[in-house]
mmCIF file of C-alpha atoms in Angstrom:
data_model
loop_
_atom_site.group_PDB
_atom_site.id
_atom_site.type_symbol
_atom_site.label_atom_id
_atom_site.label_comp_id
_atom_site.label_asym_id
_atom_site.label_seq_id
_atom_site.Cartn_x
_atom_site.Cartn_y
_atom_site.Cartn_z
ATOM 1 C CA MET U 1 141.728 79.442 7.182
ATOM 2 C CA SER U 2 143.156 79.991 2.697
ATOM 3 C CA GLN U 3 139.835 77.549 2.080
ATOM 4 C CA SER U 4 137.939 80.862 3.061
ATOM 5 C CA PHE U 5 139.424 82.702 0.595
ATOM 6 C CA VAL U 6 138.006 80.042 -2.320
ATOM 7 C CA PRO U 7 135.245 81.333 -4.426
ATOM 8 C CA LYS U 8 132.592 78.671 -3.473
ATOM 9 C CA HIS U 9 132.142 78.321 -7.475
ATOM 10 C CA ILE U 10 135.275 76.614 -7.203
ATOM 11 C CA GLU U 11 135.384 74.615 -3.710
ATOM 12 C CA GLN U 12 131.990 72.669 -5.328
ATOM 13 C CA LEU U 13 133.930 72.259 -8.930
ATOM 14 C CA ALA U 14 134.206 68.817 -9.739
ATOM 15 C CA ALA U 15 138.087 68.436 -11.260
ATOM 16 C CA TYR U 16 138.852 66.645 -14.038
ATOM 17 C CA SER U 17 139.694 63.366 -13.553
ATOM 18 C CA SER U 18 141.897 62.491 -16.706
ATOM 19 C CA ALA U 19 144.354 59.209 -17.820
ATOM 20 C CA LYS U 20 146.897 59.019 -15.956
ATOM 21 C CA SER U 21 146.055 61.494 -12.334
ATOM 22 C CA GLU U 22 143.692 57.765 -12.323
ATOM 23 C CA LYS U 23 146.302 55.607 -9.449
ATOM 24 C CA ILE U 24 146.425 52.520 -11.396
ATOM 25 C CA THR U 25 149.664 49.818 -11.538
ATOM 26 C CA GLY U 26 149.268 47.886 -15.210
ATOM 27 C CA ASP U 27 152.126 46.302 -17.462
ATOM 28 C CA THR U 28 149.866 47.695 -21.099
ATOM 29 C CA TRP U 29 148.386 51.003 -21.121
ATOM 30 C CA LEU U 30 145.850 51.962 -23.028
ATOM 31 C CA ASN U 31 143.825 53.721 -20.745
ATOM 32 C CA ALA U 32 144.637 58.003 -22.983
ATOM 33 C CA ASN U 33 144.360 57.154 -26.268
ATOM 34 C CA GLU U 34 148.542 57.976 -26.724
ATOM 35 C CA SER U 35 150.534 56.618 -29.593
ATOM 36 C CA PRO U 36 152.151 53.206 -28.771
ATOM 37 C CA PHE U 37 155.091 54.852 -31.608
ATOM 38 C CA SER U 38 157.413 56.384 -29.337
ATOM 39 C CA LYS U 39 159.528 59.190 -30.550
ATOM 40 C CA THR U 40 163.686 59.996 -30.180
ATOM 41 C CA ILE U 41 164.540 63.517 -30.697
ATOM 42 C CA ASP U 42 168.076 65.792 -30.392
ATOM 43 C CA LEU U 43 168.360 68.426 -29.194
ATOM 44 C CA VAL U 44 170.944 71.441 -29.027
ATOM 45 C CA ILE U 45 169.805 73.878 -27.096
ATOM 46 C CA ASP U 46 172.419 76.715 -26.099
ATOM 47 C CA ASN U 47 170.172 80.095 -25.264
ATOM 48 C CA LEU U 48 167.688 79.073 -22.301
ATOM 49 C CA ASN U 49 169.230 82.403 -20.290
ATOM 50 C CA ARG U 50 166.471 84.242 -23.142
ATOM 51 C CA TYR U 51 162.726 84.531 -23.048
ATOM 52 C CA PRO U 52 161.441 82.133 -26.146
ATOM 53 C CA ASP U 53 159.733 83.640 -29.013
ATOM 54 C CA PRO U 54 155.457 83.876 -27.921
ATOM 55 C CA GLN U 55 154.883 81.888 -31.073
ATOM 56 C CA PRO U 56 157.741 80.448 -32.714
ATOM 57 C CA GLU U 57 157.848 82.094 -35.921
ATOM 58 C CA ASN U 58 159.392 78.496 -37.779
ATOM 59 C CA VAL U 59 156.576 76.096 -35.732
ATOM 60 C CA ILE U 60 153.622 78.694 -36.424
ATOM 61 C CA LEU U 61 155.485 78.826 -40.484
ATOM 62 C CA GLN U 62 155.649 74.219 -40.468
ATOM 63 C CA TYR U 63 152.078 74.118 -38.586
ATOM 64 C CA ALA U 64 150.327 76.739 -41.074
ATOM 65 C CA ASN U 65 151.836 74.962 -44.059
ATOM 66 C CA TYR U 66 150.606 71.400 -42.502
ATOM 67 C CA VAL U 67 146.802 72.552 -42.448
ATOM 68 C CA GLY U 68 147.336 75.311 -45.868
ATOM 69 C CA LEU U 69 146.827 78.324 -43.205
ATOM 70 C CA ASN U 70 147.504 81.520 -43.272
ATOM 71 C CA PRO U 71 150.348 81.903 -40.586
ATOM 72 C CA LYS U 72 148.162 84.731 -39.294
ATOM 73 C CA GLN U 73 145.394 81.860 -38.393
ATOM 74 C CA ILE U 74 147.692 80.444 -36.367
ATOM 75 C CA LEU U 75 148.135 79.794 -32.034
ATOM 76 C CA MET U 76 150.267 77.522 -30.414
ATOM 77 C CA THR U 77 149.445 76.671 -27.168
ATOM 78 C CA ARG U 78 149.999 74.625 -24.417
ATOM 79 C CA GLY U 79 148.442 71.211 -25.498
ATOM 80 C CA ALA U 80 144.542 72.229 -26.839
ATOM 81 C CA ASP U 81 143.318 72.126 -24.044
ATOM 82 C CA GLU U 82 144.901 75.839 -22.592
ATOM 83 C CA GLY U 83 143.318 76.268 -26.275
ATOM 84 C CA ILE U 84 140.117 75.891 -24.798
ATOM 85 C CA GLU U 85 140.459 77.802 -21.392
ATOM 86 C CA LEU U 86 141.893 81.139 -23.651
ATOM 87 C CA LEU U 87 138.486 80.888 -25.375
ATOM 88 C CA VAL U 88 136.323 80.482 -21.718
ATOM 89 C CA ARG U 89 138.392 83.635 -20.651
ATOM 90 C CA THR U 90 138.685 86.036 -23.562
ATOM 91 C CA TYR U 91 134.376 85.488 -24.371
ATOM 92 C CA CYS U 92 132.964 84.357 -21.448
ATOM 93 C CA GLU U 93 132.416 86.445 -18.675
ATOM 94 C CA SER U 94 131.767 85.537 -15.640
ATOM 95 C CA ASN U 95 128.296 84.306 -13.881
ATOM 96 C CA VAL U 96 126.411 86.140 -16.960
ATOM 97 C CA ASP U 97 127.936 84.340 -19.837
ATOM 98 C CA SER U 98 127.330 79.711 -20.665
ATOM 99 C CA ILE U 99 129.057 78.066 -23.914
ATOM 100 C CA ALA U 100 127.079 74.695 -24.259
ATOM 101 C CA ILE U 101 128.407 71.025 -24.613
ATOM 102 C CA PHE U 102 126.781 68.087 -26.860
ATOM 103 C CA ALA U 103 126.968 64.866 -23.400
ATOM 104 C CA PRO U 104 128.346 63.073 -23.657
ATOM 105 C CA THR U 105 131.589 65.103 -24.433
ATOM 106 C CA TYR U 106 135.479 65.573 -23.753
ATOM 107 C CA GLY U 107 135.339 66.857 -19.430
ATOM 108 C CA MET U 108 137.314 69.931 -19.486
ATOM 109 C CA TYR U 109 134.873 71.951 -21.460
ATOM 110 C CA LYS U 110 132.678 71.695 -19.135
ATOM 111 C CA VAL U 111 135.442 71.577 -16.425
ATOM 112 C CA SER U 112 137.318 75.345 -17.684
ATOM 113 C CA ALA U 113 133.404 76.659 -17.800
ATOM 114 C CA GLU U 114 132.724 75.820 -14.067
ATOM 115 C CA SER U 115 136.475 77.251 -13.600
ATOM 116 C CA HIS U 116 135.666 80.484 -14.704
ATOM 117 C CA ASN U 117 132.428 80.228 -13.066
ATOM 118 C CA VAL U 118 130.694 79.661 -16.670
ATOM 119 C CA ALA U 119 127.880 77.833 -16.795
ATOM 120 C CA LEU U 120 127.082 74.617 -18.820
ATOM 121 C CA ASN U 121 124.216 74.550 -21.642
ATOM 122 C CA VAL U 122 124.071 70.423 -21.729
ATOM 123 C CA LEU U 123 123.341 69.441 -25.105
ATOM 124 C CA SER U 124 122.910 65.816 -26.307
ATOM 125 C CA GLN U 125 124.896 64.101 -28.878
ATOM 126 C CA ASP U 126 121.503 63.228 -30.901
ATOM 127 C CA ASP U 127 120.822 67.682 -30.844
ATOM 128 C CA LEU U 128 124.185 67.591 -32.840
ATOM 129 C CA ASN U 129 123.021 65.500 -34.729
ATOM 130 C CA ALA U 130 119.422 65.224 -35.747
ATOM 131 C CA SER U 131 117.745 68.286 -34.179
ATOM 132 C CA ASN U 132 116.649 70.787 -37.273
ATOM 133 C CA SER U 133 118.166 74.247 -37.229
ATOM 134 C CA GLU U 134 114.693 75.551 -35.727
ATOM 135 C CA GLN U 135 115.715 73.701 -32.363
ATOM 136 C CA LEU U 136 118.931 73.457 -32.660
ATOM 137 C CA SER U 137 119.178 76.997 -32.707
ATOM 138 C CA GLU U 138 116.340 76.455 -29.196
ATOM 139 C CA GLN U 139 118.811 74.935 -27.646
ATOM 140 C CA LEU U 140 121.133 76.821 -27.324
ATOM 141 C CA GLU U 141 120.223 79.317 -26.160
ATOM 142 C CA ASP U 142 122.126 82.438 -26.013
ATOM 143 C CA ALA U 143 125.885 80.437 -25.673
ATOM 144 C CA LYS U 144 128.175 81.794 -26.038
ATOM 145 C CA LEU U 145 131.060 79.037 -27.230
ATOM 146 C CA VAL U 146 129.268 76.129 -29.120
ATOM 147 C CA PHE U 147 131.658 73.132 -28.664
ATOM 148 C CA ILE U 148 132.091 69.838 -31.223
ATOM 149 C CA CYS U 149 134.351 67.509 -30.499
ATOM 150 C CA ASN U 150 134.859 65.137 -33.511
ATOM 151 C CA PRO U 151 135.054 62.750 -33.993
ATOM 152 C CA ASN U 152 134.035 62.712 -30.062
ATOM 153 C CA ASN U 153 135.646 61.377 -27.273
ATOM 154 C CA PRO U 154 134.720 59.732 -25.376
ATOM 155 C CA THR U 155 132.731 57.851 -28.282
ATOM 156 C CA GLY U 156 134.538 58.263 -31.524
ATOM 157 C CA SER U 157 131.173 59.466 -33.116
ATOM 158 C CA LEU U 158 132.317 62.044 -36.113
ATOM 159 C CA VAL U 159 129.939 65.309 -37.149
ATOM 160 C CA SER U 160 129.886 65.583 -41.105
ATOM 161 C CA LYS U 161 131.550 68.940 -42.373
ATOM 162 C CA LYS U 162 128.017 70.204 -43.635
ATOM 163 C CA ARG U 163 126.612 70.671 -40.147
ATOM 164 C CA ILE U 164 129.202 71.867 -38.982
ATOM 165 C CA SER U 165 128.393 74.380 -41.942
ATOM 166 C CA GLU U 166 124.912 74.799 -40.942
ATOM 167 C CA ILE U 167 125.938 75.219 -37.036
ATOM 168 C CA CYS U 168 128.304 78.210 -38.195
ATOM 169 C CA THR U 169 125.538 79.509 -40.221
ATOM 170 C CA LEU U 170 123.681 79.366 -37.158
ATOM 171 C CA CYS U 171 125.632 80.382 -34.497
ATOM 172 C CA ARG U 172 126.996 83.372 -36.913
ATOM 173 C CA ASN U 173 125.525 86.561 -34.806
ATOM 174 C CA ASN U 174 125.704 84.683 -31.269
ATOM 175 C CA ALA U 175 128.737 82.405 -30.867
ATOM 176 C CA LEU U 176 131.882 81.219 -31.579
ATOM 177 C CA VAL U 177 131.523 77.281 -33.027
ATOM 178 C CA VAL U 178 134.466 75.795 -31.727
ATOM 179 C CA VAL U 179 135.510 72.370 -33.108
ATOM 180 C CA ASP U 180 137.846 69.998 -31.132
ATOM 181 C CA GLU U 181 140.087 67.866 -33.584
ATOM 182 C CA ALA U 182 142.457 65.674 -31.342
ATOM 183 C CA TYR U 183 141.618 62.747 -33.518
ATOM 184 C CA VAL U 184 141.253 64.488 -36.864
ATOM 185 C CA GLU U 185 143.970 63.047 -38.168
ATOM 186 C CA PHE U 186 142.290 59.538 -38.224
ATOM 187 C CA CYS U 187 140.025 60.912 -40.386
ATOM 188 C CA PRO U 188 141.715 63.128 -42.228
ATOM 189 C CA ASP U 189 139.830 64.260 -44.506
ATOM 190 C CA GLN U 190 137.025 64.893 -42.314
ATOM 191 C CA SER U 191 138.732 68.017 -41.278
ATOM 192 C CA VAL U 192 137.058 71.256 -41.163
ATOM 193 C CA ALA U 193 140.114 73.145 -41.107
ATOM 194 C CA GLN U 194 139.535 74.754 -44.560
ATOM 195 C CA LEU U 195 135.936 76.438 -43.445
ATOM 196 C CA VAL U 196 137.644 78.769 -41.101
ATOM 197 C CA ASN U 197 138.683 80.655 -44.195
ATOM 198 C CA GLN U 198 134.835 81.143 -44.353
ATOM 199 C CA PHE U 199 133.386 81.292 -41.593
ATOM 200 C CA ASP U 200 134.180 84.212 -38.648
ATOM 201 C CA ASN U 201 132.776 82.444 -35.531
ATOM 202 C CA LEU U 202 135.023 79.041 -36.698
ATOM 203 C CA VAL U 203 137.437 78.155 -34.687
ATOM 204 C CA VAL U 204 139.324 74.226 -35.023
ATOM 205 C CA LEU U 205 141.585 73.120 -32.089
ATOM 206 C CA ARG U 206 144.584 70.713 -32.715
ATOM 207 C CA THR U 207 147.254 69.229 -30.900
ATOM 208 C CA LEU U 208 150.489 67.050 -31.276
ATOM 209 C CA SER U 209 149.527 64.490 -28.553
ATOM 210 C CA LYS U 210 147.819 61.624 -30.527
ATOM 211 C CA ALA U 211 148.672 61.008 -34.264
ATOM 212 C CA PHE U 212 151.744 62.983 -33.572
ATOM 213 C CA ALA U 213 152.770 61.081 -30.964
ATOM 214 C CA VAL U 214 154.109 63.898 -28.827
ATOM 215 C CA ALA U 215 152.062 63.868 -25.482
ATOM 216 C CA GLY U 216 155.163 64.664 -24.019
ATOM 217 C CA LEU U 217 156.042 67.978 -25.321
ATOM 218 C CA ARG U 218 151.821 69.569 -24.823
ATOM 219 C CA VAL U 219 152.088 71.525 -27.453
ATOM 220 C CA GLY U 220 148.708 72.311 -28.960
ATOM 221 C CA PHE U 221 147.535 74.914 -31.690
ATOM 222 C CA LEU U 222 143.844 77.165 -32.421
ATOM 223 C CA LEU U 223 142.944 78.100 -36.422
ATOM 224 C CA THR U 224 140.648 80.634 -37.129
ATOM 225 C CA GLN U 225 140.860 83.480 -38.443
ATOM 226 C CA GLU U 226 142.953 86.263 -37.276
ATOM 227 C CA SER U 227 141.030 88.785 -35.485
ATOM 228 C CA ASN U 228 140.002 86.129 -33.665
ATOM 229 C CA ILE U 229 144.006 85.211 -32.859
ATOM 230 C CA ALA U 230 144.349 88.714 -31.697
ATOM 231 C CA MET U 231 141.481 88.934 -29.136
ATOM 232 C CA LEU U 232 142.488 85.252 -27.528
ATOM 233 C CA GLY U 233 146.210 87.533 -27.452
ATOM 234 C CA LYS U 234 145.090 89.989 -26.042
ATOM 235 C CA VAL U 235 144.594 86.719 -22.548
ATOM 236 C CA LEU U 236 147.589 84.783 -22.952
ATOM 237 C CA ALA U 237 150.428 83.838 -21.314
ATOM 238 C CA PRO U 238 153.239 86.904 -22.339
ATOM 239 C CA TYR U 239 155.325 83.287 -23.109
ATOM 240 C CA PRO U 240 153.180 80.514 -23.771
ATOM 241 C CA VAL U 241 155.767 77.857 -25.391
ATOM 242 C CA SER U 242 159.094 77.479 -24.164
ATOM 243 C CA SER U 243 162.423 77.328 -26.528
ATOM 244 C CA ILE U 244 162.929 73.256 -25.256
ATOM 245 C CA VAL U 245 159.712 72.621 -27.276
ATOM 246 C CA ALA U 246 160.339 75.322 -30.005
ATOM 247 C CA THR U 247 162.396 73.784 -30.311
ATOM 248 C CA LEU U 248 161.838 69.963 -30.405
ATOM 249 C CA THR U 249 158.669 70.658 -32.216
ATOM 250 C CA GLU U 250 160.473 71.845 -35.455
ATOM 251 C CA GLN U 251 161.324 68.763 -35.879
ATOM 252 C CA VAL U 252 157.933 66.854 -35.175
ATOM 253 C CA LEU U 253 157.021 68.566 -38.113
ATOM 254 C CA SER U 254 159.506 68.075 -40.273
ATOM 255 C CA ASN U 255 158.370 67.091 -44.127
ATOM 256 C CA ASP U 256 159.557 63.282 -42.679
ATOM 257 C CA ASN U 257 158.703 62.752 -39.899
ATOM 258 C CA ILE U 258 155.015 63.986 -40.697
ATOM 259 C CA ALA U 259 155.916 60.818 -44.629
ATOM 260 C CA SER U 260 156.167 59.225 -40.755
ATOM 261 C CA VAL U 261 152.826 60.640 -38.739
ATOM 262 C CA LYS U 262 150.753 59.297 -41.542
ATOM 263 C CA ARG U 263 152.371 55.882 -42.026
ATOM 264 C CA GLN U 264 152.035 55.126 -38.460
ATOM 265 C CA ILE U 265 148.177 56.461 -38.655
ATOM 266 C CA SER U 266 147.382 54.360 -41.890
ATOM 267 C CA ILE U 267 149.155 50.783 -39.068
ATOM 268 C CA LEU U 268 146.863 52.735 -36.293
ATOM 269 C CA ASN U 269 144.022 52.645 -38.288
ATOM 270 C CA GLU U 270 144.509 48.926 -39.268
ATOM 271 C CA LEU U 271 144.785 47.853 -35.250
ATOM 272 C CA LYS U 272 141.654 49.348 -35.126
ATOM 273 C CA VAL U 273 139.337 47.401 -37.634
ATOM 274 C CA GLU U 274 141.177 43.689 -36.498
ATOM 275 C CA LEU U 275 140.750 45.009 -32.661
ATOM 276 C CA VAL U 276 136.540 45.691 -33.656
ATOM 277 C CA ASP U 277 136.644 42.133 -35.712
ATOM 278 C CA THR U 278 137.997 40.688 -31.983
ATOM 279 C CA LEU U 279 135.882 42.910 -29.993
ATOM 280 C CA SER U 280 132.403 41.824 -32.594
ATOM 281 C CA ALA U 281 133.460 37.297 -32.178
ATOM 282 C CA CYS U 282 133.320 38.102 -27.699
ATOM 283 C CA SER U 283 130.098 37.049 -26.085
ATOM 284 C CA LYS U 284 131.019 39.564 -23.339
ATOM 285 C CA VAL U 285 131.138 42.960 -25.207
ATOM 286 C CA ALA U 286 127.596 44.026 -25.147
ATOM 287 C CA GLN U 287 127.404 46.979 -28.026
ATOM 288 C CA ILE U 288 131.071 48.029 -29.763
ATOM 289 C CA LEU U 289 130.605 51.712 -30.825
ATOM 290 C CA PRO U 290 131.834 52.632 -34.612
ATOM 291 C CA SER U 291 135.105 54.792 -34.186
ATOM 292 C CA PHE U 292 136.965 57.943 -36.121
ATOM 293 C CA ALA U 293 139.510 57.835 -33.343
ATOM 294 C CA ASN U 294 142.865 56.313 -32.146
ATOM 295 C CA PHE U 295 140.184 54.610 -29.769
ATOM 296 C CA VAL U 296 137.083 52.224 -29.403
ATOM 297 C CA THR U 297 134.516 52.105 -26.431
ATOM 298 C CA ILE U 298 132.028 49.551 -25.647
ATOM 299 C CA LYS U 299 129.981 47.840 -23.416
ATOM 300 C CA LEU U 300 130.664 45.051 -21.195
ATOM 301 C CA VAL U 301 127.883 42.429 -20.368
ATOM 302 C CA ASN U 302 129.470 41.611 -17.099
ATOM 303 C CA ASP U 303 130.507 45.428 -15.178
ATOM 304 C CA SER U 304 133.155 42.978 -12.849
ATOM 305 C CA ASP U 305 135.488 41.523 -16.385
ATOM 306 C CA ILE U 306 137.136 44.743 -16.649
ATOM 307 C CA LYS U 307 139.049 43.745 -13.276
ATOM 308 C CA ASP U 308 140.677 39.930 -15.244
ATOM 309 C CA ALA U 309 142.306 43.061 -17.958
ATOM 310 C CA LEU U 310 143.625 44.789 -14.618
ATOM 311 C CA LYS U 311 144.763 41.962 -12.454
ATOM 312 C CA HIS U 312 146.862 41.072 -15.272
ATOM 313 C CA GLY U 313 148.462 44.621 -15.886
ATOM 314 C CA LEU U 314 146.146 45.459 -18.559
ATOM 315 C CA VAL U 315 144.995 49.062 -18.323
ATOM 316 C CA MET U 316 141.635 50.573 -20.082
ATOM 317 C CA ARG U 317 139.470 53.391 -19.296
ATOM 318 C CA GLN U 318 136.034 53.303 -18.163
ATOM 319 C CA PHE U 319 133.483 54.975 -18.181
ATOM 320 C CA ASN U 320 129.691 55.510 -16.894
ATOM 321 C CA LEU U 321 127.795 56.299 -20.877
ATOM 322 C CA PHE U 322 124.355 57.112 -21.622
ATOM 323 C CA ASP U 323 123.428 56.582 -17.890
ATOM 324 C CA GLN U 324 125.166 53.353 -17.958
ATOM 325 C CA THR U 325 127.927 51.566 -15.481
ATOM 326 C CA GLY U 326 130.428 49.224 -17.600
ATOM 327 C CA TRP U 327 131.272 51.592 -20.377
ATOM 328 C CA VAL U 328 135.249 50.963 -21.170
ATOM 329 C CA ARG U 329 137.301 52.546 -23.390
ATOM 330 C CA ILE U 330 140.291 50.837 -25.592
ATOM 331 C CA SER U 331 142.884 53.119 -27.063
ATOM 332 C CA ILE U 332 144.481 51.309 -30.441
ATOM 333 C CA GLY U 333 148.634 50.268 -29.007
ATOM 334 C CA SER U 334 150.553 47.922 -30.454
ATOM 335 C CA LYS U 335 150.281 44.735 -32.164
ATOM 336 C CA GLN U 336 151.591 43.081 -29.005
ATOM 337 C CA GLU U 337 149.585 45.738 -26.821
ATOM 338 C CA LEU U 338 145.720 44.820 -28.804
ATOM 339 C CA GLN U 339 146.886 40.943 -27.881
ATOM 340 C CA GLN U 340 146.869 41.236 -24.309
ATOM 341 C CA VAL U 341 143.201 43.077 -25.465
ATOM 342 C CA THR U 342 142.188 39.543 -26.797
ATOM 343 C CA ASP U 343 144.050 37.373 -23.666
ATOM 344 C CA TRP U 344 141.507 39.087 -21.364
ATOM 345 C CA LEU U 345 138.160 38.401 -24.225
ATOM 346 C CA ASN U 346 139.192 34.792 -24.714
ATOM 347 C CA ARG U 347 140.149 34.445 -20.861
ATOM 348 C CA ILE U 348 136.320 35.421 -19.950
ATOM 349 C CA SER U 349 134.906 34.239 -22.835
ATOM 350 C CA LYS U 350 136.183 30.783 -21.240
#
């Protein structure tokens, strides 16, 4: 009986399948782009009987200092995923508006749009990088939101700041350009956060789940001009950030921890170079996509070779990309974890 109350667009919705939603057993987890560096954080809190600050002032100030923006340009969210959801809910009218994405890309843009009965305009990564302004304007049609994952997940590719500026200018009177910088800490010079001061139709999404190694906290930030923050605040949940999360995030954003995170990023980037060298020497790897993130995506010669990895407890993310099977995304883990990848490549190459 209850199913009869479900709107048709929800009934037909294909839910997002996260890396952790797949019921896979293993010992080495390189499938979710998590940091291998775990943190121990002290917590003393005695005010859980009170509602939290909806936007914890100290955290917002710390993050503003980190990204070099005004605190009034920052909204704290439950991961970047809530930022995506807020943007669709705030700016798109159900059964009227559309969003534009550049496939292949992060799947939650599609799920958030479809869950709100918002149409999807699917363009390609080639369209994003190669189309001239006139072509791209026609391709974007009347999309209210234009999502650009940068670096892109799952390919690891990067769009230049110049190109993003061009798209912001192109869309200035028509759409918000949403640049998802979940992985930008691995190529910090490529961030467009400062362009928020230049374009009132630019939104930048950030997260602490990747480089900051606190995916379990579910902390994200949305960066944009104050007028957009005001609009998003109208649909934001009354108390989106718990007191515990806010207190822990203050420690994560301390100057000492930020310095530690930068050292860890350097280590991971070096390990990525080593992994690419190993992959390049393997005859069972057909293609390696250049990556500016904390993962490398490859095409296997034989799709079935992934079974050997799973058999030995090595879990990586399998994808169908470019209408092809056999793609595998490998998160940059610790040196010991990546040794398991080398061992796998050696086994399948015999």
